CSV table of C-alpha atoms in Angstrom, one decimal:
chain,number,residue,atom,x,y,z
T,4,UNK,CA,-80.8,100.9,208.3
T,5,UNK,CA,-78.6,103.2,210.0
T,6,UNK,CA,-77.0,102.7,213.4
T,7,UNK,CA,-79.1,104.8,214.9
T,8,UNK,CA,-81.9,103.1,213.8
T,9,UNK,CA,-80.8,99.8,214.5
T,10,UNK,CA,-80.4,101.0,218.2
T,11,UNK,CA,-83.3,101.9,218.2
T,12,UNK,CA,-85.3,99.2,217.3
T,13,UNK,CA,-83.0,97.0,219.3
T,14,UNK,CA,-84.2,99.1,222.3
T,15,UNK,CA,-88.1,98.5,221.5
T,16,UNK,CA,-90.0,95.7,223.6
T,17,UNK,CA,-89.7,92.8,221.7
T,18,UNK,CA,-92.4,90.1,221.0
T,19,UNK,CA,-93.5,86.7,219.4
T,20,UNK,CA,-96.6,86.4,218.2
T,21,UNK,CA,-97.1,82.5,217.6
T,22,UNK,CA,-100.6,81.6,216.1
T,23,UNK,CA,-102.9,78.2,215.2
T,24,UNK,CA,-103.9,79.2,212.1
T,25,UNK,CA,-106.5,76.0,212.6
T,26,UNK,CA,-108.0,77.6,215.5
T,27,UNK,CA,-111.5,79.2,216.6
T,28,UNK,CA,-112.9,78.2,213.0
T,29,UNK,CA,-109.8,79.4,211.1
T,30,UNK,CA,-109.7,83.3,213.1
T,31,UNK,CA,-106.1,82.4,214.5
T,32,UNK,CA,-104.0,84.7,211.6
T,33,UNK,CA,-106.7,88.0,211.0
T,34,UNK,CA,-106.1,88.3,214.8
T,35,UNK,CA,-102.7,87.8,215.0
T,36,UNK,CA,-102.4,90.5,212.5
T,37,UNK,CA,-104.7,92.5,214.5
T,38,UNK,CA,-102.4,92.3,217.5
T,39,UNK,CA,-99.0,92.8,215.5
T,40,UNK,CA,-100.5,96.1,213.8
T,41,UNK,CA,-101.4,96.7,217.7
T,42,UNK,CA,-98.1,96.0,219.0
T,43,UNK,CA,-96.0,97.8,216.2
T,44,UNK,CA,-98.0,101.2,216.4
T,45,UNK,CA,-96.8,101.1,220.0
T,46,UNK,CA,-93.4,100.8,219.6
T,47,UNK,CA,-92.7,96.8,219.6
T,48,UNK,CA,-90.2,95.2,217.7
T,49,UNK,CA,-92.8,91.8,216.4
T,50,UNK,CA,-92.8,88.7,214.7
T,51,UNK,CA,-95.6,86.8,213.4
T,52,UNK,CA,-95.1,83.0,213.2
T,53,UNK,CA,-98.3,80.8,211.9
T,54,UNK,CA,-97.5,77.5,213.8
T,55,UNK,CA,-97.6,74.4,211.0
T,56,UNK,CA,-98.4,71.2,212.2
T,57,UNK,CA,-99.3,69.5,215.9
T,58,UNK,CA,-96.4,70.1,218.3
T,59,UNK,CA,-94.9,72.9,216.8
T,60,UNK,CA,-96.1,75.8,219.5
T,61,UNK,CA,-94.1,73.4,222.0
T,62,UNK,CA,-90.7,73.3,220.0
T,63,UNK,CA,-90.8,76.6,219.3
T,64,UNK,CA,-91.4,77.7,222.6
T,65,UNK,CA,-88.5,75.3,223.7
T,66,UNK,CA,-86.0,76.9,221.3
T,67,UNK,CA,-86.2,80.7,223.0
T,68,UNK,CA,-83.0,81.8,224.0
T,69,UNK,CA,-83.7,83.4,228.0
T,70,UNK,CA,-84.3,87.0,228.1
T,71,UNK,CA,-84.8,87.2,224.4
T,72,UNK,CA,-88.3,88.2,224.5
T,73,UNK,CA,-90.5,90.7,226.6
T,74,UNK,CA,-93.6,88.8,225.6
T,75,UNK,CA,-94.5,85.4,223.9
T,76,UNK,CA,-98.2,85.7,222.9
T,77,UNK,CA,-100.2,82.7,222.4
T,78,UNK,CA,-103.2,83.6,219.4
T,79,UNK,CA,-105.6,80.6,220.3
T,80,UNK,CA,-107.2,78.5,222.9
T,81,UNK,CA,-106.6,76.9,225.7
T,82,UNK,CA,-104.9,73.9,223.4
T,83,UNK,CA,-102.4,76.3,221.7
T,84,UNK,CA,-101.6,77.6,225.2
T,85,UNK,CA,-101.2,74.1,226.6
T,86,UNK,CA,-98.8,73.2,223.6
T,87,UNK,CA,-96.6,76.2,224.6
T,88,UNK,CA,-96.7,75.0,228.0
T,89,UNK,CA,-95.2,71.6,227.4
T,90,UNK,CA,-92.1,73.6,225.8
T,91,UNK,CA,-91.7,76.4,228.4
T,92,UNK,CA,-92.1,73.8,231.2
T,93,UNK,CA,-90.0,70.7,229.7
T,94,UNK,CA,-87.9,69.5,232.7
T,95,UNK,CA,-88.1,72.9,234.6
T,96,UNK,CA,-90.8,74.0,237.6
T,97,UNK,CA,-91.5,77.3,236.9
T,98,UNK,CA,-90.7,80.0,233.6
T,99,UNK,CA,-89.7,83.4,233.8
T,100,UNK,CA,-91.1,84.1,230.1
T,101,UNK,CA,-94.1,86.3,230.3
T,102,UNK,CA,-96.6,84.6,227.8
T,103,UNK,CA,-99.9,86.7,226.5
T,104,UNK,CA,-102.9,84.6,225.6
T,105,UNK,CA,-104.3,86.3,222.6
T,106,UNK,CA,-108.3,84.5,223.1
T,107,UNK,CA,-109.1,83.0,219.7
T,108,UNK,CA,-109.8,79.2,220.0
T,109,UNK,CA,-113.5,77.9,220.0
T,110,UNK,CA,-112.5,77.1,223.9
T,111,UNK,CA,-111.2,79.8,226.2
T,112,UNK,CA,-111.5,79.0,229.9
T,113,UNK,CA,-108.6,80.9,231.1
T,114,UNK,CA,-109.5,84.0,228.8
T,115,UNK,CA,-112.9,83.6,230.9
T,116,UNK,CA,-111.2,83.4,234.5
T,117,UNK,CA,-108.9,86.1,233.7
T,118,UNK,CA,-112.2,88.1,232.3
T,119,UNK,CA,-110.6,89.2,229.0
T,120,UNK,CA,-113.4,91.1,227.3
T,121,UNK,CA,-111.3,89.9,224.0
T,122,UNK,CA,-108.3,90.0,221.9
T,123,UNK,CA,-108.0,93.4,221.6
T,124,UNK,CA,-108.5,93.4,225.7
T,125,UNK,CA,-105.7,90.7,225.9
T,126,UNK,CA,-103.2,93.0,223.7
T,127,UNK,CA,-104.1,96.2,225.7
T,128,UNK,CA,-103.4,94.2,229.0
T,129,UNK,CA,-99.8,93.6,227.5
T,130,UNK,CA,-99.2,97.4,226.6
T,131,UNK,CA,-100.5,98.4,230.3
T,132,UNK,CA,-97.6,95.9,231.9
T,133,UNK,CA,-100.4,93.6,233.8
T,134,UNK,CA,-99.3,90.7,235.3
T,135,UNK,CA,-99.7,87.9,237.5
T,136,UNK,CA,-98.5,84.4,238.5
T,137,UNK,CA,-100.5,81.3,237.9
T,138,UNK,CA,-100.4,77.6,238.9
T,139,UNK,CA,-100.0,75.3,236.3
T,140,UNK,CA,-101.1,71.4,236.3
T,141,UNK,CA,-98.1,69.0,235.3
T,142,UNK,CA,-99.6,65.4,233.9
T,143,UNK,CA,-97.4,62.2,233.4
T,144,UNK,CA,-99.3,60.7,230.9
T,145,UNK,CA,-96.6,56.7,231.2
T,146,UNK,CA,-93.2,56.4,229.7
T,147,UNK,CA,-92.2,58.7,231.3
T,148,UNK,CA,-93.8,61.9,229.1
T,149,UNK,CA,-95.3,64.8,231.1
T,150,UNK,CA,-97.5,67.4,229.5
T,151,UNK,CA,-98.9,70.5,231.0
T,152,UNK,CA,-102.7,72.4,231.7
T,153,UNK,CA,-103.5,75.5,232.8
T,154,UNK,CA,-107.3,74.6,233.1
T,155,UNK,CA,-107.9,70.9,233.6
T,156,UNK,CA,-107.6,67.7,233.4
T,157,UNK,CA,-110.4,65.0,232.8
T,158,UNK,CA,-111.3,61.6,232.5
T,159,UNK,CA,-114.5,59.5,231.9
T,160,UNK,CA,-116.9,61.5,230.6
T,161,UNK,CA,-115.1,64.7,230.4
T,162,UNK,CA,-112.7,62.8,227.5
T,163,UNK,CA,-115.7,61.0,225.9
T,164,UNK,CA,-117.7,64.2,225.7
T,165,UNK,CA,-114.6,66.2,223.9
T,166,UNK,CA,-114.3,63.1,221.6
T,167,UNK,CA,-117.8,63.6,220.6
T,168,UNK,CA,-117.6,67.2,220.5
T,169,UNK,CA,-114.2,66.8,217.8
T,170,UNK,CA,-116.9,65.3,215.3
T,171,UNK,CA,-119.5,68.0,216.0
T,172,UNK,CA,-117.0,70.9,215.0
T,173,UNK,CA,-119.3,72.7,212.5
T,174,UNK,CA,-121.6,73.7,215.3
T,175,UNK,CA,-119.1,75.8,216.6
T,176,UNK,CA,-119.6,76.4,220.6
T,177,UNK,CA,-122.8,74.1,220.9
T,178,UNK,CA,-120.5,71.2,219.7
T,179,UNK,CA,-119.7,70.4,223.6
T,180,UNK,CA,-122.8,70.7,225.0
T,181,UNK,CA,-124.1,68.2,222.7
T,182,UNK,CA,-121.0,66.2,223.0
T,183,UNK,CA,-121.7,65.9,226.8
T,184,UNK,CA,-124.6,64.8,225.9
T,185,UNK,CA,-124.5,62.1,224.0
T,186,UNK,CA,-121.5,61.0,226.1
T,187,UNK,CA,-123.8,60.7,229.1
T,188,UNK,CA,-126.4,58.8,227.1
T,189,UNK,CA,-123.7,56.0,225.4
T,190,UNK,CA,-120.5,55.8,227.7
T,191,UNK,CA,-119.5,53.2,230.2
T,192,UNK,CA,-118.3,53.8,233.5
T,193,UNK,CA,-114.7,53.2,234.3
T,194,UNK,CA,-113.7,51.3,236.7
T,195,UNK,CA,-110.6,53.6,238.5
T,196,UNK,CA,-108.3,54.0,241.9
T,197,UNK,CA,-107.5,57.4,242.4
T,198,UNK,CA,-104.9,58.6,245.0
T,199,UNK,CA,-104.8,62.2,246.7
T,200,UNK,CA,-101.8,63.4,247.6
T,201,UNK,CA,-99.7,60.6,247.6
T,202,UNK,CA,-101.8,58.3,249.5
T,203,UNK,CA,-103.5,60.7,251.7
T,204,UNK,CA,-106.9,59.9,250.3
T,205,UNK,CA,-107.9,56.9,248.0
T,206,UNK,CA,-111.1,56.0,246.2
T,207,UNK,CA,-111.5,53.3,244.4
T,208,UNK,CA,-114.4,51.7,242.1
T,209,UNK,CA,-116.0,52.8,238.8
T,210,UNK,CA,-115.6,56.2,238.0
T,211,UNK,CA,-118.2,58.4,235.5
T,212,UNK,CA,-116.2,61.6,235.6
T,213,UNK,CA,-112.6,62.7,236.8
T,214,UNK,CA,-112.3,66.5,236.7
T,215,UNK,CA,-109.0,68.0,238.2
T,216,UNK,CA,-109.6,71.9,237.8
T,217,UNK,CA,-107.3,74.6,238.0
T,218,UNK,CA,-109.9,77.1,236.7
T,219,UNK,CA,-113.7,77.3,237.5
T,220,UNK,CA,-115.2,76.8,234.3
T,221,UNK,CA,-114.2,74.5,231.5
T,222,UNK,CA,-113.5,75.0,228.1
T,223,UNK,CA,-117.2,74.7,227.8
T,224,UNK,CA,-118.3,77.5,230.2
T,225,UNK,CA,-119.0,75.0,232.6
T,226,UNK,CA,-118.9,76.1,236.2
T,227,UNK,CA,-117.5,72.9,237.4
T,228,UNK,CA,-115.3,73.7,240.4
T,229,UNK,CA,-116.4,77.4,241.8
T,230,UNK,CA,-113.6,77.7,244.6
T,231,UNK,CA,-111.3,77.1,242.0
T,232,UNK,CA,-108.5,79.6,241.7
T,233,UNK,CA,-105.2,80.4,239.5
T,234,UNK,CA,-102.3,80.7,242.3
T,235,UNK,CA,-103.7,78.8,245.5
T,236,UNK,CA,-101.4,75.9,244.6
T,237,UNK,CA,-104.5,73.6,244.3
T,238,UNK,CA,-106.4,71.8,242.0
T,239,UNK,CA,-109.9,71.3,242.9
T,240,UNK,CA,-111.3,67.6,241.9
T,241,UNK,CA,-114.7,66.7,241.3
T,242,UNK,CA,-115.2,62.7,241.2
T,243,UNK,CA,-118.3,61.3,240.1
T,244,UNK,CA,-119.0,57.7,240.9
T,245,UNK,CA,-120.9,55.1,238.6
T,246,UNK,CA,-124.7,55.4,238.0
T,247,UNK,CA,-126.9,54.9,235.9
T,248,UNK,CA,-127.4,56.9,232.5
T,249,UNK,CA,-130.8,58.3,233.3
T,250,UNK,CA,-129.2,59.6,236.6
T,251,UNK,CA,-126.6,60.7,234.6
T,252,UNK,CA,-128.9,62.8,232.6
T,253,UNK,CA,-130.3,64.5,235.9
T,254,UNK,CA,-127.7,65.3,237.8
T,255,UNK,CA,-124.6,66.6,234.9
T,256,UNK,CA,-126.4,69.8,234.2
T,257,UNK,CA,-126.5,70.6,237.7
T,258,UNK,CA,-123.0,69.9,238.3
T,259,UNK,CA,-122.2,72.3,235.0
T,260,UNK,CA,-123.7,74.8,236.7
T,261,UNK,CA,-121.7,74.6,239.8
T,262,UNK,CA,-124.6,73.2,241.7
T,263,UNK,CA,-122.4,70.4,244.2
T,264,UNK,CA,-124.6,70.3,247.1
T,265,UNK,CA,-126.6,67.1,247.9
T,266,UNK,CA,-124.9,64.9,245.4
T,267,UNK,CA,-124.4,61.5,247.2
T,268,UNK,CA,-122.4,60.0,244.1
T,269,UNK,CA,-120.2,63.3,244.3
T,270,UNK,CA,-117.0,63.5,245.8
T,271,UNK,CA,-115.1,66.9,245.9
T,272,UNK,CA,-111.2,67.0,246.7
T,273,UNK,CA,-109.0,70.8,247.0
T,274,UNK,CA,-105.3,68.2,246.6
T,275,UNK,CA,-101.7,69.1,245.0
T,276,UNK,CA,-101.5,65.6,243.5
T,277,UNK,CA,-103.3,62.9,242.9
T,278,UNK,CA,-102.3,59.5,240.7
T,279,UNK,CA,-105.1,56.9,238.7
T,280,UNK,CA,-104.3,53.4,238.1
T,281,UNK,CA,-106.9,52.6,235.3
T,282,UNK,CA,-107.8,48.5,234.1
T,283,UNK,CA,-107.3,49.6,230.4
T,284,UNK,CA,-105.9,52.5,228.0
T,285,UNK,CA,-108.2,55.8,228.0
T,286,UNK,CA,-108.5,59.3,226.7
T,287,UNK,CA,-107.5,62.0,228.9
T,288,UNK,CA,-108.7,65.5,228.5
T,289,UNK,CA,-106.0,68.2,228.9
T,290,UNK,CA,-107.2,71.8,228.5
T,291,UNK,CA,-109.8,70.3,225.4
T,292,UNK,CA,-106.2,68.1,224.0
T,293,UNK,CA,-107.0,64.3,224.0
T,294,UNK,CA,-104.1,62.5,224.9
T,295,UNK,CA,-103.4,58.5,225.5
T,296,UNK,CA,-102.7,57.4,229.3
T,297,UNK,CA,-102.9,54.0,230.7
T,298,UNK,CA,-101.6,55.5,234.5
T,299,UNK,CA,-101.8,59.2,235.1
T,300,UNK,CA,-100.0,61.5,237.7
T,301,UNK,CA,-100.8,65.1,238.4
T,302,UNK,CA,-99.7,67.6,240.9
T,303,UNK,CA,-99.8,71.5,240.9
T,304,UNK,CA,-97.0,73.6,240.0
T,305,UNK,CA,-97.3,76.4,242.3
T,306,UNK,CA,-96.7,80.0,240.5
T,307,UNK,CA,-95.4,78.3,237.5
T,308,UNK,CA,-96.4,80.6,234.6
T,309,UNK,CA,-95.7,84.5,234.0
T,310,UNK,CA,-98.7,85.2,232.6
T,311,UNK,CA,-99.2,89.0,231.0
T,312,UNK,CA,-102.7,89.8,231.8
């Protein structure tokens, strides 16, 4: 390449395109491909990586070098984003990388709050220089290991039904409605004490569901928390008390579809933090991730992500 060449291509935006090749039934690479040919016929200097095994996204993201990049775009769902977030965010507040989400996971709650009509949509955002900043959740899981969300977190049925859903993956989409349902017919109740913002607020007693929402809908397209928005520096909380399974069955689809009034065993929080000391070991849902936590802490990072859409 000559030197005029390599000064120019040096001068060209320059982007990472990191993709789950695992993801929205095996999509993840013909729509990265998609978005590079996308990128490179408008001028951007891109490379493709396929990520290979559980944790990658977050070490990769980890490794960037400041200012190297104009744009790290995440091909996937909310998981691959959340994965990226745990390396972007690792012992820092806030990022100044801008980060794309490229929509191709089986669950795309953000891609739905931020109304992207698509991947193609996502990638045409990019090229047009949109932008905003968003709030992200940080979660300490115990031992001292933090994680990061941009939709939710959940507990109680909210974890059980994306267990069940895990098993149910050749339905594709329906997998978490029926997930939630047979959650709601089998699991226990969880006995919980939940803080809200640092001791503000306490309930305490057995527990059915434990959303903390930074988004409106879930992963699911449930509209769980319909105040909910990106950069208020909030997370709105929905906490379902114990009842019984046949109640259960009534009331969930309402609260899926955003219907909170007249609830009695529902209590609705807008907090920056809360903490739940739990009697044993459980599941805790992070942006459709299951991950291990036997004490839990959340609060809001206001503004934390530069997100390109």
């Amino acid at each position: 390449m000559s030197a005029a060449r390599r000064a120019l291509a040096s001068a060209a935006p320059r982007a990472l395109l990191l993709a789950n090749p695992h993801g929205g039934r095996g999509h993840g690479p013909r729509v990265a491909e998609s978005a590079r040919r996308r990128l490179e016929a408008a001028g951007w200097s891109v490379e493709l990586v396929l990520t290979r095994y559980a944790g990658h996204g977050a070490e990769l993201a980890a490794a960037l070098p400041p200012g190297e990049l104009d744009a790290l775009c995440v091909v996937g769902g909310d998981g691959s984003l959340r994965e990226v977030l745990d390396g972007l965010l690792a012992g820092r507040r806030a990022s100044t990388q801008g980060v794309c989400l490229v929509p191709s996971g089986t669950g795309n709650a953000l891609a739905a709050e931020l109304e992207l009509a698509g991947p193609g949509d996502a990638i045409e955002r990019l090229l047009a220089s949109s932008q905003r900043l968003i709030d992200v959740l940080r979660v300490e899981t115990g031992a001292g290991v933090s994680h990061h969300a941009c939709d939710l977190l959940g507990l109680g049925l909210a974890a059980d039904a994306a267990r069940w859903a895990e098993h149910l993956r050749w339905l594709g989409r329906p997998r978490y409605a029926v997930g939630s349902a047979l959650a709601a017919l089998v699991e226990p109740s969880r006995n919980m004490r939940v803080v809200f913002d640092d001791g503000a607020d306490v309930f305490e007693g057995p527990v059915d569901l434990l959303i903390g929402s930074n988004t409106r809908h879930t992963g699911a397209g449930m509209l769980v928390a319909p105040e909910a928005r990106l950069d208020d520096g909030l997370m709105d909380v929905l906490l379902v008390r114990g009842m019984s399974r046949a109640r259960r069955c009534l009331l969930l689809p309402r609260l899926g579809r955003g219907e909170l009034g007249g609830v009695p065993e529902l209590l609705t929080r807008r907090v920056r933090s809360l903490e739940v000391e739990l009697r044993e070991e459980l599941l805790v849902n992070l942006d459709g991730d299951l991950l291990p936590a036997g004490r839990l802490r959340a609060e809001v990072l206001p503004r934390a992500l530069r997100l390109l859409a």
